[in-house]
mmCIF file of C-alpha atoms and ligand atoms in Angstrom:
data_model
loop_
_atom_site.group_PDB
_atom_site.id
_atom_site.type_symbol
_atom_site.label_atom_id
_atom_site.label_comp_id
_atom_site.label_asym_id
_atom_site.label_seq_id
_atom_site.Cartn_x
_atom_site.Cartn_y
_atom_site.Cartn_z
ATOM 1 C CA MET A 1 -12.628 17.859 -1.050
ATOM 2 C CA THR A 2 -11.682 16.004 2.048
ATOM 3 C CA GLN A 3 -9.797 12.834 1.047
ATOM 4 C CA LEU A 4 -8.955 9.528 3.359
ATOM 5 C CA ILE A 5 -5.483 9.157 4.117
ATOM 6 C CA LEU A 6 -4.391 5.419 5.180
ATOM 7 C CA VAL A 7 -0.796 5.070 7.047
ATOM 8 C CA PRO A 8 -0.239 0.971 7.867
ATOM 9 C CA THR A 9 1.626 2.618 11.290
ATOM 10 C CA ALA A 10 2.736 4.989 14.275
ATOM 11 C CA LEU A 11 5.859 4.757 12.658
ATOM 12 C CA GLU A 12 5.531 5.725 9.469
ATOM 13 C CA ARG A 13 2.509 8.088 10.523
ATOM 14 C CA ASP A 14 5.850 9.898 12.865
ATOM 15 C CA PHE A 15 8.454 9.699 9.598
ATOM 16 C CA LEU A 16 5.194 11.153 7.516
ATOM 17 C CA PHE A 17 3.678 14.120 9.255
ATOM 18 C CA GLY A 18 4.892 16.352 11.694
ATOM 19 C CA ALA A 19 3.790 16.761 14.926
ATOM 20 C CA ASP A 20 1.785 19.555 14.548
ATOM 21 C CA THR A 21 -0.832 17.464 12.444
ATOM 22 C CA LEU A 22 -1.275 14.919 15.372
ATOM 23 C CA ILE A 23 -4.641 15.229 17.304
ATOM 24 C CA PRO A 24 -3.671 14.624 21.108
ATOM 25 C CA GLN A 25 -5.774 11.825 21.374
ATOM 26 C CA ALA A 26 -6.627 8.692 18.975
ATOM 27 C CA SER A 27 -9.825 9.114 18.313
ATOM 28 C CA PRO A 28 -12.247 5.991 18.358
ATOM 29 C CA ASP A 29 -12.537 6.148 14.882
ATOM 30 C CA TRP A 30 -8.505 5.878 14.361
ATOM 31 C CA ILE A 31 -8.176 9.396 13.134
ATOM 32 C CA VAL A 32 -4.936 9.848 14.389
ATOM 33 C CA ALA A 33 -4.428 13.278 12.276
ATOM 34 C CA ARG A 34 -5.874 15.814 10.163
ATOM 35 C CA ILE A 35 -4.028 17.567 7.399
ATOM 36 C CA GLY A 36 -6.213 20.757 6.172
ATOM 37 C CA PRO A 37 -9.307 19.014 6.086
ATOM 38 C CA HIS A 38 -8.100 15.544 5.014
ATOM 39 C CA ARG A 39 -8.032 12.620 7.922
ATOM 40 C CA VAL A 40 -5.791 10.736 8.161
ATOM 41 C CA ALA A 41 -6.198 6.812 9.926
ATOM 42 C CA LEU A 42 -3.460 3.715 10.993
ATOM 43 C CA CYS A 43 -4.728 1.225 8.985
ATOM 44 C CA GLY A 44 -3.021 -1.412 10.295
ATOM 45 C CA ILE A 45 -0.221 -4.286 8.773
ATOM 46 C CA GLY A 46 -1.208 -6.808 5.493
ATOM 47 C CA PRO A 47 -4.285 -7.515 3.729
ATOM 48 C CA ALA A 48 -6.805 -8.166 6.145
ATOM 49 C CA ALA A 49 -6.359 -5.513 8.881
ATOM 50 C CA ALA A 50 -5.830 -2.607 5.620
ATOM 51 C CA ALA A 51 -8.996 -4.340 3.848
ATOM 52 C CA MET A 52 -11.126 -3.946 7.129
ATOM 53 C CA SER A 53 -10.039 -0.456 8.210
ATOM 54 C CA ALA A 54 -9.977 0.642 4.369
ATOM 55 C CA TYR A 55 -13.618 -0.532 4.627
ATOM 56 C CA ALA A 56 -14.957 0.930 7.892
ATOM 57 C CA LEU A 57 -13.677 4.527 7.534
ATOM 58 C CA ALA A 58 -14.507 4.236 4.095
ATOM 59 C CA ALA A 59 -18.316 3.754 5.113
ATOM 60 C CA ARG A 60 -18.236 5.999 7.937
ATOM 61 C CA TYR A 61 -16.564 9.229 6.094
ATOM 62 C CA GLN A 62 -16.996 9.081 2.345
ATOM 63 C CA PRO A 63 -14.343 10.477 0.973
ATOM 64 C CA SER A 64 -13.910 11.889 -2.280
ATOM 65 C CA ARG A 65 -10.445 9.827 -2.335
ATOM 66 C CA ILE A 66 -8.358 7.439 -0.030
ATOM 67 C CA ILE A 67 -4.626 7.723 -0.525
ATOM 68 C CA LEU A 68 -2.172 5.089 1.022
ATOM 69 C CA VAL A 69 1.298 6.112 2.023
ATOM 70 C CA GLY A 70 3.478 3.569 3.130
ATOM 71 C CA ILE A 71 7.357 2.080 3.038
ATOM 72 C CA ALA A 72 7.379 -0.713 0.385
ATOM 73 C CA GLY A 73 10.020 -2.803 -0.564
ATOM 74 C CA VAL A 74 11.736 -3.122 -4.767
ATOM 75 C CA PHE A 75 12.698 -6.044 -6.421
ATOM 76 C CA PRO A 76 16.674 -6.016 -7.431
ATOM 77 C CA LYS A 77 16.214 -6.225 -10.918
ATOM 78 C CA ALA A 78 13.476 -3.115 -11.121
ATOM 79 C CA GLY A 79 15.274 -0.323 -11.533
ATOM 80 C CA PRO A 80 14.062 1.730 -8.194
ATOM 81 C CA GLN A 81 16.366 2.028 -5.815
ATOM 82 C CA PRO A 82 15.810 2.500 -1.815
ATOM 83 C CA GLY A 83 15.577 5.441 -1.182
ATOM 84 C CA ASP A 84 12.402 6.749 -4.265
ATOM 85 C CA LEU A 85 9.328 7.875 -3.993
ATOM 86 C CA LEU A 86 6.344 6.048 -6.462
ATOM 87 C CA GLN A 87 2.772 5.948 -6.888
ATOM 88 C CA VAL A 88 1.119 2.810 -7.726
ATOM 89 C CA ASN A 89 -0.158 2.301 -10.549
ATOM 90 C CA GLN A 90 -1.287 -1.734 -10.497
ATOM 91 C CA ASP A 91 -0.930 -3.768 -7.144
ATOM 92 C CA SER A 92 -1.433 -7.160 -7.248
ATOM 93 C CA PHE A 93 -2.815 -10.551 -4.492
ATOM 94 C CA ALA A 94 0.867 -12.257 -4.697
ATOM 95 C CA ASP A 95 0.151 -15.133 -3.056
ATOM 96 C CA LEU A 96 -4.304 -15.461 -2.919
ATOM 97 C CA GLY A 97 -4.655 -18.603 -5.091
ATOM 98 C CA TYR A 98 -2.404 -21.689 -4.987
ATOM 99 C CA GLN A 99 1.147 -22.535 -6.392
ATOM 100 C CA ASP A 100 2.218 -25.355 -7.935
ATOM 101 C CA GLN A 101 5.749 -26.938 -9.219
ATOM 102 C CA ARG A 102 5.890 -24.490 -12.126
ATOM 103 C CA ALA A 103 3.925 -21.238 -10.956
ATOM 104 C CA PHE A 104 1.953 -19.625 -9.042
ATOM 105 C CA PHE A 105 -1.924 -19.569 -9.971
ATOM 106 C CA ASN A 106 -3.881 -16.140 -8.750
ATOM 107 C CA LEU A 107 -7.965 -16.232 -8.143
ATOM 108 C CA ASP A 108 -8.511 -15.278 -11.157
ATOM 109 C CA HIS A 109 -7.180 -17.878 -13.595
ATOM 110 C CA MET A 110 -8.652 -20.171 -10.648
ATOM 111 C CA LYS A 111 -12.520 -18.664 -12.000
ATOM 112 C CA LEU A 112 -13.121 -19.092 -8.414
ATOM 113 C CA PRO A 113 -15.072 -14.689 -7.321
ATOM 114 C CA HIS A 114 -13.286 -13.397 -4.589
ATOM 115 C CA LEU A 115 -15.970 -12.016 -3.656
ATOM 116 C CA PRO A 116 -18.852 -13.861 -5.093
ATOM 117 C CA GLN A 117 -21.671 -10.558 -3.984
ATOM 118 C CA SER A 118 -19.132 -7.460 -5.391
ATOM 119 C CA LYS A 119 -20.373 -4.555 -6.704
ATOM 120 C CA GLY A 120 -17.251 -3.131 -7.987
ATOM 121 C CA ALA A 121 -13.834 -4.804 -9.084
ATOM 122 C CA ALA A 122 -13.020 -7.535 -6.696
ATOM 123 C CA GLY A 123 -10.390 -9.696 -9.096
ATOM 124 C CA CYS A 124 -7.006 -10.077 -7.746
ATOM 125 C CA ARG A 125 -5.437 -7.368 -9.364
ATOM 126 C CA PHE A 126 -6.679 -3.440 -9.174
ATOM 127 C CA THR A 127 -5.656 -0.046 -10.957
ATOM 128 C CA LEU A 128 -4.750 2.052 -9.232
ATOM 129 C CA ALA A 129 -5.538 6.154 -9.959
ATOM 130 C CA THR A 130 -2.421 7.817 -10.669
ATOM 131 C CA PRO A 131 -2.304 11.720 -9.951
ATOM 132 C CA PHE A 132 0.703 13.132 -8.325
ATOM 133 C CA ASP A 133 3.700 13.817 -9.466
ATOM 134 C CA LEU A 134 5.935 10.813 -9.083
ATOM 135 C CA PRO A 135 6.706 7.984 -11.314
ATOM 136 C CA ARG A 136 4.905 5.214 -11.988
ATOM 137 C CA ALA A 137 5.565 1.350 -10.943
ATOM 138 C CA ALA A 138 3.191 -1.717 -9.889
ATOM 139 C CA ALA A 139 2.973 -3.788 -6.997
ATOM 140 C CA VAL A 140 2.048 -6.566 -5.530
ATOM 141 C CA THR A 141 0.581 -7.280 -2.107
ATOM 142 C CA VAL A 142 1.568 -9.812 0.108
ATOM 143 C CA SER A 143 1.093 -11.557 3.945
ATOM 144 C CA THR A 144 4.752 -11.925 3.487
ATOM 145 C CA ILE A 145 7.453 -10.431 3.686
ATOM 146 C CA THR A 146 9.531 -11.416 0.842
ATOM 147 C CA SER A 147 12.911 -12.746 2.271
ATOM 148 C CA SER A 148 14.847 -14.936 -0.021
ATOM 149 C CA ALA A 149 16.859 -13.936 -3.028
ATOM 150 C CA GLU A 150 14.838 -17.650 -4.438
ATOM 151 C CA ARG A 151 11.303 -16.234 -3.738
ATOM 152 C CA ALA A 152 12.355 -12.460 -5.001
ATOM 153 C CA ASP A 153 13.340 -13.783 -8.114
ATOM 154 C CA ALA A 154 9.815 -15.648 -8.762
ATOM 155 C CA LEU A 155 7.959 -13.208 -7.994
ATOM 156 C CA TRP A 156 9.856 -10.477 -9.563
ATOM 157 C CA GLN A 157 9.287 -13.498 -13.127
ATOM 158 C CA ALA A 158 5.832 -14.421 -11.978
ATOM 159 C CA PHE A 159 4.519 -10.166 -12.068
ATOM 160 C CA GLY A 160 7.554 -8.083 -12.480
ATOM 161 C CA ALA A 161 6.178 -5.882 -10.596
ATOM 162 C CA PRO A 162 8.539 -3.489 -9.692
ATOM 163 C CA LEU A 163 7.404 -3.364 -5.332
ATOM 164 C CA GLU A 164 6.065 -4.780 -2.741
ATOM 165 C CA ASN A 165 3.903 -4.433 0.206
ATOM 166 C CA MET A 166 1.484 -5.764 1.977
ATOM 167 C CA GLU A 167 -2.183 -3.438 2.429
ATOM 168 C CA GLY A 168 -1.857 -1.914 -1.354
ATOM 169 C CA ALA A 169 -4.427 -4.411 -3.029
ATOM 170 C CA ALA A 170 -6.339 -4.740 0.221
ATOM 171 C CA VAL A 171 -7.061 -1.120 0.102
ATOM 172 C CA ALA A 172 -8.169 -1.060 -3.819
ATOM 173 C CA LEU A 173 -11.246 -4.176 -2.234
ATOM 174 C CA ALA A 174 -12.155 -2.460 -0.155
ATOM 175 C CA ALA A 175 -12.180 1.280 -2.043
ATOM 176 C CA ALA A 176 -13.760 -0.380 -5.258
ATOM 177 C CA GLN A 177 -16.080 -1.877 -2.608
ATOM 178 C CA GLN A 178 -17.512 2.270 -1.828
ATOM 179 C CA GLY A 179 -17.219 2.868 -5.336
ATOM 180 C CA ILE A 180 -13.701 5.847 -3.892
ATOM 181 C CA PRO A 181 -11.013 6.299 -6.408
ATOM 182 C CA PHE A 182 -8.275 5.159 -4.813
ATOM 183 C CA SER A 183 -4.313 6.331 -5.028
ATOM 184 C CA GLN A 184 -0.996 4.849 -3.150
ATOM 185 C CA LEU A 185 2.045 6.026 -2.379
ATOM 186 C CA ARG A 186 5.167 3.794 -1.752
ATOM 187 C CA ALA A 187 8.935 5.123 -0.215
ATOM 188 C CA VAL A 188 11.234 2.747 -1.308
ATOM 189 C CA SER A 189 12.872 1.109 2.017
ATOM 190 C CA ASN A 190 14.536 -1.659 1.212
ATOM 191 C CA LEU A 191 15.240 -4.461 -1.662
ATOM 192 C CA VAL A 192 13.079 -7.347 -1.354
ATOM 193 C CA GLY A 193 15.081 -10.303 -0.334
ATOM 194 C CA PRO A 194 17.467 -11.523 2.538
ATOM 195 C CA ARG A 195 16.403 -9.563 5.342
ATOM 196 C CA ASP A 196 18.813 -6.740 6.624
ATOM 197 C CA PRO A 197 16.581 -4.300 9.436
ATOM 198 C CA LYS A 198 19.751 -2.349 9.517
ATOM 199 C CA SER A 199 19.911 -0.948 5.848
ATOM 200 C CA TRP A 200 16.466 -0.100 5.599
ATOM 201 C CA LEU A 201 15.830 3.750 4.757
ATOM 202 C CA ILE A 202 12.907 4.513 5.965
ATOM 203 C CA LYS A 203 12.411 8.373 8.313
ATOM 204 C CA GLU A 204 14.180 10.332 5.339
ATOM 205 C CA PRO A 205 12.164 9.088 2.617
ATOM 206 C CA LEU A 206 9.363 9.130 4.032
ATOM 207 C CA ALA A 207 9.727 12.392 4.931
ATOM 208 C CA ARG A 208 9.978 14.140 2.256
ATOM 209 C CA LEU A 209 6.147 11.376 0.853
ATOM 210 C CA GLY A 210 5.167 13.491 3.722
ATOM 211 C CA ARG A 211 6.202 17.009 2.727
ATOM 212 C CA LEU A 212 4.885 16.673 -0.801
ATOM 213 C CA LEU A 213 2.203 15.571 -0.266
ATOM 214 C CA ARG A 214 1.145 18.029 2.106
ATOM 215 C CA LYS A 215 2.184 20.654 -0.480
ATOM 216 C CA THR A 216 -0.059 18.462 -3.198
ATOM 217 C CA LEU A 217 -3.258 17.934 -1.814
ATOM 218 C CA PRO A 218 -5.932 20.666 -2.328
HETATM 219 O O1 LIG B 1 12.334 -6.767 10.120
HETATM 220 C C1 LIG B 1 12.444 -5.802 10.672
HETATM 221 O O2 LIG B 1 13.194 -6.061 11.592
HETATM 222 C C2 LIG B 1 11.165 -4.294 10.038
HETATM 223 C C3 LIG B 1 11.854 -3.858 10.512
HETATM 224 C C4 LIG B 1 10.676 -2.036 10.257
HETATM 225 C C5 LIG B 1 9.892 -2.643 9.592
HETATM 226 C C6 LIG B 1 9.255 -4.111 9.031
HETATM 227 C C7 LIG B 1 8.079 -4.508 8.359
HETATM 228 O O3 LIG B 1 8.109 -5.690 8.228
HETATM 229 C C8 LIG B 1 6.920 -3.090 7.816
HETATM 230 C C9 LIG B 1 5.940 -4.201 7.488
HETATM 231 C C10 LIG B 1 5.125 -3.017 5.522
HETATM 232 O O4 LIG B 1 6.156 -2.480 5.544
HETATM 233 C C11 LIG B 1 5.973 -2.376 3.786
HETATM 234 N N1 LIG B 1 7.163 -3.616 3.391
HETATM 235 C C12 LIG B 1 8.767 -2.361 3.598
HETATM 236 N N2 LIG B 1 9.066 -3.669 3.516
HETATM 237 C C13 LIG B 1 8.246 -4.396 2.315
HETATM 238 C C14 LIG B 1 8.633 -5.497 2.075
HETATM 239 O O5 LIG B 1 10.205 -5.323 1.000
HETATM 240 N N3 LIG B 1 7.738 -6.427 1.121
HETATM 241 C C15 LIG B 1 6.736 -6.699 2.239
HETATM 242 N N4 LIG B 1 5.899 -5.098 2.818
HETATM 243 C C16 LIG B 1 7.057 -4.208 2.762
HETATM 244 C C17 LIG B 1 4.432 -3.477 3.803
HETATM 245 O O6 LIG B 1 4.191 -2.518 2.974
HETATM 246 C C18 LIG B 1 4.366 -3.463 5.411
HETATM 247 O O7 LIG B 1 3.180 -2.279 6.246
HETATM 248 C C19 LIG B 1 10.163 -5.300 9.465
#
């Protein structure tokens, strides 16, 4: 069965999958590579671009599964380290709601419907399929990369999810609306907190993740 592999950026795609997988000229439908029968597309950075891309591509191709693959940050107290590869078992929108002086409250807590016309799951937290031979970890999805120790601590206290990313819950929402199973694989590139881009591990962990994925896909 044909699966749809979504990658946020071309840089990640290049590190994940070698040149032999690339389609020479990006087609108008954003399919940029093929791995056997499976399609690889760039979904963009952040929840808006990722939800839009995932929904449109899933509606068009009706894949048997959507797999989101990319880098993510890890909260310092969580355990996993930069360079680790993880599959996400749960992802939550972590800044969709309101924040008062004490805590963050999401739309579910506010009893506000995220997508009022929804048939599938459309809350703020999603359970993902985890069929890969990788350790499992929960994630939060944000629109703004956390770049202070205080904010990192607040998110860790509120969610206790090891990973931070910018697309996971949004693709989960789109996949649920299409009734398509969804998995997410992340290579940990950095510690969540004060920005230090020079220390980020991107190329080698993604290459390892790409090899694992190519070996695992039917
Ligand atoms: O600030 C920089 O110089 C810089 C260098 C390379 C990449 C970035 C990104 O912001 C990539 C965002 C992209 O990667 C995911 N990601 C990776 N780490 C985190 C994180 O700590 N918090 C949230 N998202 C992260 C994210 O899913 C985006 O797709 C910046």
